[in-house]
Amino acid sequence: EAVAGGDVAEIQKRARAAARALDKAASDGVIHKNQAANRKSAVMSAAARSNSKKS
């Protein structure tokens, strides 16, 4: 809903929260660290795309 509403600050906040959660999952051994990096990259790319559309 943040993406649909175009709230850039909210998008960035949620992307950072997702990155933190992925890092924690990797450090706890839930997912492999490379998988966490790939997922973080996808999240950040999506956030950047939505930010560039709103600007």
Short mmCIF file of C-alpha atoms in Angstrom, two decimals:
data_model
loop_
_atom_site.label_atom_id
_atom_site.label_comp_id
_atom_site.label_asym_id
_atom_site.label_seq_id
_atom_site.Cartn_x
_atom_site.Cartn_y
_atom_site.Cartn_z
CA GLU A 1 0.00 0.00 0.00
CA ALA A 2 2.95 2.35 0.55
CA VAL A 3 4.06 1.78 -3.03
CA ALA A 4 0.56 2.37 -4.37
CA GLY A 5 0.26 5.57 -2.34
CA GLY A 6 3.65 6.81 -3.47
CA ASP A 7 4.97 7.50 0.03
CA VAL A 8 8.73 7.54 -0.60
CA ALA A 9 9.67 7.80 3.08
CA GLU A 10 7.47 4.82 3.95
CA ILE A 11 8.92 2.77 1.08
CA GLN A 12 12.46 3.48 2.29
CA LYS A 13 11.51 2.67 5.89
CA ARG A 14 10.00 -0.68 4.89
CA ALA A 15 12.97 -1.53 2.66
CA ARG A 16 15.35 -0.93 5.58
CA ALA A 17 13.17 -3.07 7.85
CA ALA A 18 13.17 -5.87 5.28
CA ALA A 19 16.96 -5.67 4.99
CA ARG A 20 17.31 -5.88 8.78
CA ALA A 21 14.99 -8.89 8.92
CA LEU A 22 16.92 -10.65 6.14
CA ASP A 23 20.24 -9.96 7.88
CA LYS A 24 18.86 -11.36 11.12
CA ALA A 25 17.54 -14.46 9.36
CA ALA A 26 20.96 -15.02 7.79
CA SER A 27 22.81 -14.52 11.07
CA ASP A 28 20.45 -16.95 12.82
CA GLY A 29 21.03 -19.53 10.09
CA VAL A 30 17.45 -19.50 8.81
CA ILE A 31 18.62 -18.66 5.29
CA HIS A 32 22.05 -18.64 3.68
CA LYS A 33 23.87 -15.29 3.69
CA ASN A 34 24.02 -15.23 -0.11
CA GLN A 35 20.27 -15.83 -0.31
CA ALA A 36 19.75 -12.93 2.09
CA ALA A 37 21.96 -10.73 -0.08
CA ASN A 38 20.02 -11.68 -3.21
CA ARG A 39 16.69 -10.94 -1.55
CA LYS A 40 17.95 -7.63 -0.14
CA SER A 41 19.11 -6.67 -3.62
CA ALA A 42 15.65 -7.41 -5.02
CA VAL A 43 13.94 -5.40 -2.27
CA MET A 44 16.26 -2.42 -2.74
CA SER A 45 15.86 -2.54 -6.52
CA ALA A 46 12.08 -2.52 -6.18
CA ALA A 47 12.26 0.38 -3.73
CA ALA A 48 14.52 2.34 -6.07
CA ARG A 49 12.19 1.68 -9.02
CA SER A 50 9.16 2.86 -7.09
CA ASN A 51 11.06 5.93 -5.82
CA SER A 52 12.13 6.90 -9.34
CA LYS A 53 8.55 6.58 -10.62
CA LYS A 54 7.26 8.90 -7.89
CA SER A 55 9.91 11.61 -8.36
#
